[in-house]
Amino acid sequence: MTLARTSLAGARSGEVTAIHAPGRRLTRQRALIWEALVENEGGHLSAADVTLAVRANAPDLHHATIYRTLDRLVQDGLLRRTDLGAGRSYYELAAEHRHHHVVCASCGAVAHLHEEIVETMFARVEAASGYTLTGTELTFQGRCPACEAPS
Amino acid sequence: MTLARTSLAGARSGEVTAIHAPGRRLTRQRALIWEALVENEGGHLSAADVTLAVRANAPDLHHATIYRTLDRLVQDGLLRRTDLGAGRSYYELAAEHRHHHVVCASCGAVAHLHEEIVETMFARVEAASGYTLTGTELTFQGRCPACEAPS
DNA sequence: TTTCGTGCAAACCTTTTGCAGAGTG
DNA sequence: CACTCTGCAAAAGGTTTGCACGAAA
């Protein structure tokens, strides 16, 4: 699970608007954290990854602020929190298509799965369990092609 | 996520044999921890749950021992470690049918899902991702019938 | 007797919280 | 000016580790 290097050059205006949710104040910190996520399109960043990315531009940005801000961005519907089973949360832009993940047990590589692949199964799960599924996100464990190949 | 009360009366001989894996020493602690899991058939116990269950018979059994022993039981193929998304691991007997889980986001109730329900999807996931699935265990999030019902 | 397992304490990692002060709207 | 957000410090919760002693084979 690597950290994509980001320039954190400056948010485009559309992004600034996006994170300026009602009741929220647009702070330098919130902008920087949002940027780190945006610069990392398609990837997954943990709180620690965000801390690293942001630290270059704001050495004093405290981790407590990062956790609080990530929470708020999730609440505001701008981020999705994902559990990849690594004992920590990962965050990705909510604007991306909803999807599921396959994690390589060997190297940690993460691949995305389109919703349609699992969609037809949800009704069966609901019928069998009696539960109403709410925003279920699946994480599959496996070995990626590279790790599977004879070395 | 409640703890099933256990008597911890004594392991049956078959169980003692089971946990006496090659290269392992059969200690009082290992037996007690195994018992707690056996007594709790069908349920899921966290390390904390095991600690509680075992403490009645062995107040000095240290939590470090519990973590180490649970790890070894998993390595020995006697237990399965399950991630129900609660920020901690749960353990169940590996002898049980392999299954998946639905967790109620409201009350935490856990239901089991038979393997067949999701089986047909695995091939599609493998085809789409190129990964080879290895022991994937799925956890669905939803609301159980009780929580869904108007109160 | 050799080796592995245990108890203890301390550390580790991720995340959360109380508080006073700074910054935003 | 009101209220949110930040930085700091401290703590919480789950899990891991180093070490010396104790117990199993």
Tab-separated table of C-alpha atoms (C1' of nucleotides) in Angstrom:
chain	number	residue	atom	x	y	z
A	1	MET	CA	0.000	0.000	0.000
A	2	THR	CA	2.088	2.836	-1.288
A	3	LEU	CA	1.605	6.532	-1.051
A	4	ALA	CA	1.158	8.340	-4.305
A	5	ARG	CA	3.434	11.339	-4.423
A	6	THR	CA	1.495	14.524	-4.682
A	7	SER	CA	2.470	18.036	-5.524
A	8	LEU	CA	-0.199	19.685	-3.433
A	9	ALA	CA	0.262	22.682	-5.651
A	10	GLY	CA	-3.120	24.213	-5.053
A	11	ALA	CA	-6.748	23.274	-5.287
A	12	ARG	CA	-8.699	24.037	-8.401
A	13	SER	CA	-11.744	26.173	-7.781
A	14	GLY	CA	-14.180	23.326	-8.296
A	15	GLU	CA	-12.534	21.402	-5.538
A	16	VAL	CA	-12.584	24.271	-3.141
A	17	THR	CA	-16.291	24.616	-3.753
A	18	ALA	CA	-16.736	20.917	-3.201
A	19	ILE	CA	-15.207	20.847	0.235
A	20	HIS	CA	-16.923	24.004	1.356
A	21	ALA	CA	-19.918	22.136	2.669
A	22	PRO	CA	-22.706	23.963	4.512
A	23	GLY	CA	-21.847	24.565	8.158
A	24	ARG	CA	-18.212	23.854	7.432
A	25	ARG	CA	-15.432	26.388	7.465
A	26	LEU	CA	-12.970	26.380	4.641
A	27	THR	CA	-9.647	26.116	6.370
A	28	ARG	CA	-6.185	25.708	4.983
A	29	GLN	CA	-5.995	22.291	6.616
A	30	ARG	CA	-9.242	21.051	5.157
A	31	ALA	CA	-8.114	22.173	1.716
A	32	LEU	CA	-4.743	20.457	2.037
A	33	ILE	CA	-6.220	17.193	3.215
A	34	TRP	CA	-8.764	17.254	0.414
A	35	GLU	CA	-6.018	17.921	-2.092
A	36	ALA	CA	-4.010	14.927	-0.956
A	37	LEU	CA	-7.000	12.747	-1.718
A	38	VAL	CA	-7.711	14.400	-5.053
A	39	GLU	CA	-4.104	14.144	-6.207
A	40	ASN	CA	-4.267	10.450	-5.477
A	41	GLU	CA	-7.126	9.658	-7.823
A	42	GLY	CA	-8.172	6.058	-7.843
A	43	GLY	CA	-5.934	5.174	-4.949
A	44	HIS	CA	-6.642	4.586	-1.294
A	45	LEU	CA	-5.034	6.679	1.385
A	46	SER	CA	-4.879	5.885	5.061
A	47	ALA	CA	-4.802	8.615	7.669
A	48	ALA	CA	-1.066	8.016	7.919
A	49	ASP	CA	-0.692	8.391	4.148
A	50	VAL	CA	-2.546	11.680	4.265
A	51	THR	CA	-0.369	12.837	7.133
A	52	LEU	CA	2.737	12.110	5.097
A	53	ALA	CA	1.427	13.782	1.965
A	54	VAL	CA	0.311	16.879	3.798
A	55	ARG	CA	3.337	17.208	6.018
A	56	ALA	CA	5.469	18.514	3.141
A	57	ASN	CA	3.330	21.629	2.919
A	58	ALA	CA	2.180	21.919	6.494
A	59	PRO	CA	4.554	20.317	8.976
A	60	ASP	CA	2.390	21.377	11.900
A	61	LEU	CA	-0.844	19.931	10.622
A	62	HIS	CA	-1.686	17.661	13.512
A	63	HIS	CA	-2.846	14.100	13.068
A	64	ALA	CA	-5.856	14.773	15.259
A	65	THR	CA	-6.940	17.341	12.703
A	66	ILE	CA	-6.500	14.804	9.945
A	67	TYR	CA	-8.691	12.258	11.668
A	68	ARG	CA	-11.344	14.837	12.442
A	69	THR	CA	-11.289	16.252	8.952
A	70	LEU	CA	-11.432	12.863	7.254
A	71	ASP	CA	-14.436	12.052	9.401
A	72	ARG	CA	-16.150	15.239	8.374
A	73	LEU	CA	-15.410	14.715	4.720
A	74	VAL	CA	-16.988	11.290	5.025
A	75	GLN	CA	-19.994	12.792	6.804
A	76	ASP	CA	-20.280	15.414	4.105
A	77	GLY	CA	-20.407	12.661	1.520
A	78	LEU	CA	-17.165	13.706	-0.149
A	79	LEU	CA	-15.132	10.671	0.868
A	80	ARG	CA	-15.830	7.017	1.321
A	81	ARG	CA	-14.228	5.105	4.149
A	82	THR	CA	-13.053	1.662	3.142
A	83	ASP	CA	-11.999	-1.293	5.232
A	84	LEU	CA	-9.353	-3.224	3.371
A	85	GLY	CA	-8.712	-5.442	6.350
A	86	ALA	CA	-5.355	-3.931	7.254
A	87	GLY	CA	-6.428	-2.745	10.680
A	88	ARG	CA	-6.825	0.823	9.533
A	89	SER	CA	-9.229	2.801	7.374
A	90	TYR	CA	-8.605	3.926	3.840
A	91	TYR	CA	-10.269	6.833	2.130
A	92	GLU	CA	-11.168	7.483	-1.477
A	93	LEU	CA	-13.170	10.112	-3.301
A	94	ALA	CA	-16.897	9.504	-3.125
A	95	ALA	CA	-17.156	10.885	-6.635
A	96	GLU	CA	-15.654	7.669	-7.978
A	97	HIS	CA	-17.940	4.891	-9.056
A	98	ARG	CA	-18.971	2.752	-6.150
A	99	HIS	CA	-16.932	-0.393	-6.265
A	100	HIS	CA	-15.471	-3.270	-4.326
A	101	HIS	CA	-11.886	-4.367	-3.730
A	102	VAL	CA	-9.585	-7.310	-4.161
A	103	VAL	CA	-6.493	-7.197	-2.002
A	104	CYS	CA	-3.440	-9.303	-2.701
A	105	ALA	CA	-2.555	-11.185	0.456
A	106	SER	CA	1.038	-11.272	-0.686
A	107	CYS	CA	1.927	-7.782	-1.871
A	108	GLY	CA	-1.073	-5.736	-0.825
A	109	ALA	CA	-1.941	-4.610	-4.322
A	110	VAL	CA	-5.511	-3.424	-4.529
A	111	ALA	CA	-7.758	-3.832	-7.552
A	112	HIS	CA	-11.227	-2.445	-8.097
A	113	LEU	CA	-14.332	-4.411	-8.972
A	114	HIS	CA	-17.330	-2.901	-10.668
A	115	GLU	CA	-20.536	-2.962	-8.733
A	116	GLU	CA	-22.288	-5.075	-11.351
A	117	ILE	CA	-20.107	-8.063	-10.623
A	118	VAL	CA	-21.602	-8.598	-7.227
A	119	GLU	CA	-24.911	-6.823	-7.644
A	120	THR	CA	-27.041	-9.851	-8.460
A	121	MET	CA	-25.937	-11.518	-5.286
A	122	PHE	CA	-27.233	-8.881	-2.919
A	123	ALA	CA	-30.853	-9.867	-3.285
A	124	ARG	CA	-29.961	-13.441	-2.464
A	125	VAL	CA	-28.070	-12.333	0.624
A	126	GLU	CA	-31.012	-10.257	1.770
A	127	ALA	CA	-33.432	-13.106	1.195
A	128	ALA	CA	-31.255	-15.574	3.049
A	129	SER	CA	-30.459	-13.389	6.024
A	130	GLY	CA	-33.529	-11.217	6.383
A	131	TYR	CA	-31.195	-8.249	6.726
A	132	THR	CA	-31.514	-5.102	4.652
A	133	LEU	CA	-28.137	-4.401	3.137
A	134	THR	CA	-26.958	-0.844	3.573
A	135	GLY	CA	-23.940	0.317	1.660
A	136	THR	CA	-22.207	-2.995	1.850
A	137	GLU	CA	-18.704	-2.849	0.490
A	138	LEU	CA	-16.910	-6.101	-0.140
A	139	THR	CA	-13.249	-6.863	0.169
A	140	PHE	CA	-11.963	-10.046	-1.411
A	141	GLN	CA	-8.677	-11.635	-0.466
A	142	GLY	CA	-6.531	-13.262	-3.071
A	143	ARG	CA	-3.238	-13.209	-4.904
A	144	CYS	CA	-2.612	-10.779	-7.725
A	145	PRO	CA	-1.341	-12.016	-11.105
A	146	ALA	CA	2.202	-10.837	-10.365
A	147	CYS	CA	2.419	-12.702	-7.086
A	148	GLU	CA	0.725	-15.746	-8.541
A	149	ALA	CA	3.178	-16.043	-11.415
A	150	PRO	CA	6.168	-18.341	-10.938
A	151	SER	CA	9.108	-16.095	-10.131
B	1	MET	CA	-21.698	-9.039	20.196
B	2	THR	CA	-22.280	-10.939	23.383
B	3	LEU	CA	-20.172	-13.461	25.114
B	4	ALA	CA	-21.676	-16.891	25.483
B	5	ARG	CA	-21.320	-18.078	29.016
B	6	THR	CA	-19.249	-21.182	29.214
B	7	SER	CA	-18.721	-23.696	31.945
B	8	LEU	CA	-15.179	-24.552	30.962
B	9	ALA	CA	-15.723	-27.804	32.791
B	10	GLY	CA	-13.120	-29.805	30.972
B	11	ALA	CA	-12.121	-30.666	27.460
B	12	ARG	CA	-13.312	-33.839	25.897
B	13	SER	CA	-10.543	-36.134	24.766
B	14	GLY	CA	-11.136	-35.464	21.112
B	15	GLU	CA	-10.607	-31.789	21.685
B	16	VAL	CA	-7.413	-32.288	23.580
B	17	THR	CA	-6.117	-34.352	20.709
B	18	ALA	CA	-7.170	-31.687	18.296
B	19	ILE	CA	-5.240	-28.892	19.924
B	20	HIS	CA	-2.174	-30.998	20.488
B	21	ALA	CA	-0.749	-30.077	17.113
B	22	PRO	CA	2.698	-31.309	16.121
B	23	GLY	CA	5.420	-29.129	17.551
B	24	ARG	CA	3.001	-27.635	20.047
B	25	ARG	CA	3.024	-28.200	23.749
B	26	LEU	CA	-0.223	-29.051	25.418
B	27	THR	CA	-0.490	-26.499	28.155
B	28	ARG	CA	-3.265	-25.752	30.561
B	29	GLN	CA	-3.664	-22.340	28.953
B	30	ARG	CA	-3.951	-23.659	25.427
B	31	ALA	CA	-6.583	-26.134	26.580
B	32	LEU	CA	-8.589	-23.478	28.396
B	33	ILE	CA	-8.549	-21.095	25.458
B	34	TRP	CA	-9.578	-23.847	23.087
B	35	GLU	CA	-12.402	-24.807	25.426
B	36	ALA	CA	-13.766	-21.297	25.462
B	37	LEU	CA	-14.074	-21.439	21.705
B	38	VAL	CA	-15.596	-24.910	21.668
B	39	GLU	CA	-18.150	-24.054	24.315
B	40	ASN	CA	-19.219	-21.136	22.190
B	41	GLU	CA	-20.193	-23.167	19.140
B	42	GLY	CA	-21.404	-21.105	16.257
B	43	GLY	CA	-20.531	-17.820	17.865
B	44	HIS	CA	-17.662	-15.457	17.368
B	45	LEU	CA	-15.307	-14.621	20.184
B	46	SER	CA	-12.893	-11.745	20.300
B	47	ALA	CA	-9.663	-11.948	22.243
B	48	ALA	CA	-11.382	-9.935	24.962
B	49	ASP	CA	-14.285	-12.388	25.010
B	50	VAL	CA	-11.869	-15.272	25.415
B	51	THR	CA	-10.079	-13.432	28.196
B	52	LEU	CA	-13.356	-13.004	30.046
B	53	ALA	CA	-14.432	-16.603	29.556
B	54	VAL	CA	-11.107	-17.995	30.657
B	55	ARG	CA	-10.560	-15.693	33.585
B	56	ALA	CA	-13.118	-17.551	35.705
B	57	ASN	CA	-10.910	-20.636	35.729
B	58	ALA	CA	-7.520	-19.027	35.374
B	59	PRO	CA	-7.388	-15.486	36.699
B	60	ASP	CA	-3.689	-15.202	35.900
B	61	LEU	CA	-3.927	-16.256	32.274
B	62	HIS	CA	-2.398	-13.207	30.659
B	63	HIS	CA	-3.884	-11.522	27.622
B	64	ALA	CA	-0.540	-11.759	25.827
B	65	THR	CA	-0.840	-15.522	26.114
B	66	ILE	CA	-4.330	-15.370	24.685
B	67	TYR	CA	-3.212	-13.395	21.652
B	68	ARG	CA	-0.249	-15.696	21.074
B	69	THR	CA	-2.329	-18.817	21.506
B	70	LEU	CA	-5.135	-17.639	19.246
B	71	ASP	CA	-2.520	-16.893	16.586
B	72	ARG	CA	-1.108	-20.372	16.895
B	73	LEU	CA	-4.506	-22.017	16.766
B	74	VAL	CA	-5.163	-20.116	13.567
B	75	GLN	CA	-1.779	-21.186	12.195
B	76	ASP	CA	-2.542	-24.772	13.144
B	77	GLY	CA	-5.749	-24.557	11.157
B	78	LEU	CA	-7.974	-25.060	14.177
B	79	LEU	CA	-9.477	-21.590	14.220
B	80	ARG	CA	-10.527	-19.085	11.606
B	81	ARG	CA	-9.882	-15.413	12.156
B	82	THR	CA	-12.751	-13.238	11.018
B	83	ASP	CA	-12.878	-9.527	10.375
B	84	LEU	CA	-16.350	-8.290	11.201
B	85	GLY	CA	-15.272	-4.696	10.788
B	86	ALA	CA	-15.370	-3.806	14.457
B	87	GLY	CA	-11.713	-2.954	14.717
B	88	ARG	CA	-10.857	-6.240	16.331
B	89	SER	CA	-10.581	-9.873	15.275
B	90	TYR	CA	-13.087	-12.582	15.995
B	91	TYR	CA	-12.383	-16.283	16.113
B	92	GLU	CA	-14.483	-19.308	15.339
B	93	LEU	CA	-13.833	-23.013	15.006
B	94	ALA	CA	-12.361	-23.940	11.648
B	95	ALA	CA	-14.362	-27.168	11.829
B	96	GLU	CA	-17.531	-25.209	11.125
B	97	HIS	CA	-18.777	-24.894	7.591
B	98	ARG	CA	-17.064	-22.072	5.823
B	99	HIS	CA	-19.452	-19.177	5.683
B	100	HIS	CA	-19.828	-15.436	5.387
B	101	HIS	CA	-21.357	-12.850	7.691
B	102	VAL	CA	-23.967	-10.135	7.772
B	103	VAL	CA	-23.520	-7.623	10.554
B	104	CYS	CA	-26.281	-5.326	11.687
B	105	ALA	CA	-24.980	-1.770	11.635
B	106	SER	CA	-27.457	-0.897	14.335
B	107	CYS	CA	-27.253	-3.622	16.979
B	108	GLY	CA	-24.251	-5.634	15.877
B	109	ALA	CA	-26.174	-8.876	15.469
B	110	VAL	CA	-24.285	-11.309	13.279
B	111	ALA	CA	-25.902	-13.788	10.915
B	112	HIS	CA	-24.253	-16.508	8.900
B	113	LEU	CA	-24.505	-16.978	5.165
B	114	HIS	CA	-23.956	-20.286	3.467
B	115	GLU	CA	-21.085	-20.441	1.062
B	116	GLU	CA	-23.363	-21.292	-1.856
B	117	ILE	CA	-25.018	-17.912	-1.784
B	118	VAL	CA	-21.907	-16.156	-2.964
B	119	GLU	CA	-20.104	-19.044	-4.620
B	120	THR	CA	-21.162	-18.343	-8.169
B	121	MET	CA	-19.791	-14.844	-7.916
B	122	PHE	CA	-16.235	-15.842	-7.132
B	123	ALA	CA	-15.446	-16.957	-10.658
B	124	ARG	CA	-16.661	-13.639	-11.982
B	125	VAL	CA	-14.516	-11.765	-9.494
B	126	GLU	CA	-11.473	-13.794	-10.485
B	127	ALA	CA	-12.125	-13.232	-14.165
B	128	ALA	CA	-12.600	-9.512	-13.713
B	129	SER	CA	-9.624	-8.905	-11.464
B	130	GLY	CA	-7.116	-11.492	-12.584
B	131	TYR	CA	-6.578	-12.330	-8.929
B	132	THR	CA	-6.771	-15.836	-7.527
B	133	LEU	CA	-9.110	-15.745	-4.567
B	134	THR	CA	-7.731	-17.413	-1.472
B	135	GLY	CA	-10.014	-17.967	1.458
B	136	THR	CA	-12.010	-14.860	0.847
B	137	GLU	CA	-14.494	-14.242	3.588
B	138	LEU	CA	-17.149	-11.637	3.043
B	139	THR	CA	-18.789	-9.373	5.553
B	140	PHE	CA	-21.976	-7.599	4.562
B	141	GLN	CA	-23.298	-4.586	6.363
B	142	GLY	CA	-26.989	-4.094	6.844
B	143	ARG	CA	-29.805	-3.874	9.327
B	144	CYS	CA	-31.247	-6.952	10.953
B	145	PRO	CA	-35.006	-7.573	10.876
B	146	ALA	CA	-35.417	-6.454	14.485
B	147	CYS	CA	-33.722	-3.128	13.925
B	148	GLU	CA	-35.476	-2.626	10.620
B	149	ALA	CA	-38.923	-3.108	12.104
B	150	PRO	CA	-40.821	0.003	13.210
B	151	SER	CA	-40.505	0.160	16.984
C	1	DT	C1'	17.893	-31.030	29.530
C	2	DT	C1'	16.404	-28.706	25.806
C	3	DT	C1'	13.068	-26.056	23.959
C	4	DC	C1'	8.810	-23.869	23.909
C	5	DG	C1'	5.252	-21.354	26.393
C	6	DT	C1'	3.931	-18.119	29.998
C	7	DG	C1'	3.564	-13.928	32.881
C	8	DC	C1'	4.743	-9.400	33.206
C	9	DA	C1'	5.633	-4.906	31.692
C	10	DA	C1'	6.194	-1.962	28.341
C	11	DA	C1'	5.646	-0.500	23.808
C	12	DC	C1'	3.178	0.031	19.482
C	13	DC	C1'	-0.305	1.602	16.306
C	14	DT	C1'	-4.462	3.673	15.103
C	15	DT	C1'	-7.899	6.541	16.598
C	16	DT	C1'	-10.347	9.569	20.001
C	17	DT	C1'	-11.068	13.298	23.280
C	18	DG	C1'	-10.746	17.591	26.434
C	19	DC	C1'	-9.298	21.962	26.306
C	20	DA	C1'	-7.682	26.634	25.321
C	21	DG	C1'	-6.646	29.485	21.745
C	22	DA	C1'	-6.791	30.792	16.681
C	23	DG	C1'	-9.292	31.518	12.469
C	24	DT	C1'	-13.556	31.656	9.574
C	25	DG	C1'	-17.973	33.500	8.226
D	1	DC	C1'	-19.023	38.347	17.345
D	2	DA	C1'	-20.246	33.595	17.385
D	3	DC	C1'	-18.955	29.434	16.483
D	4	DT	C1'	-16.068	26.098	14.282
D	5	DC	C1'	-11.646	24.312	13.774
D	6	DT	C1'	-6.883	23.640	15.180
D	7	DG	C1'	-2.839	22.202	17.886
D	8	DC	C1'	-1.417	19.959	21.732
D	9	DA	C1'	-1.349	16.469	25.049
D	10	DA	C1'	-3.124	12.723	26.816
D	11	DA	C1'	-5.676	8.601	26.693
D	12	DA	C1'	-8.158	4.784	24.884
D	13	DG	C1'	-8.476	0.218	22.667
D	14	DG	C1'	-6.485	-3.638	20.485
D	15	DT	C1'	-2.350	-6.051	19.708
D	16	DT	C1'	2.683	-7.094	19.881
D	17	DT	C1'	7.269	-7.799	21.869
D	18	DG	C1'	11.558	-8.443	24.987
D	19	DC	C1'	12.852	-10.846	28.693
D	20	DA	C1'	13.445	-14.087	32.464
D	21	DC	C1'	11.175	-17.776	34.610
D	22	DG	C1'	8.524	-22.096	34.391
D	23	DA	C1'	6.775	-26.118	32.352
D	24	DA	C1'	6.373	-29.761	28.578
D	25	DA	C1'	8.633	-33.293	25.945
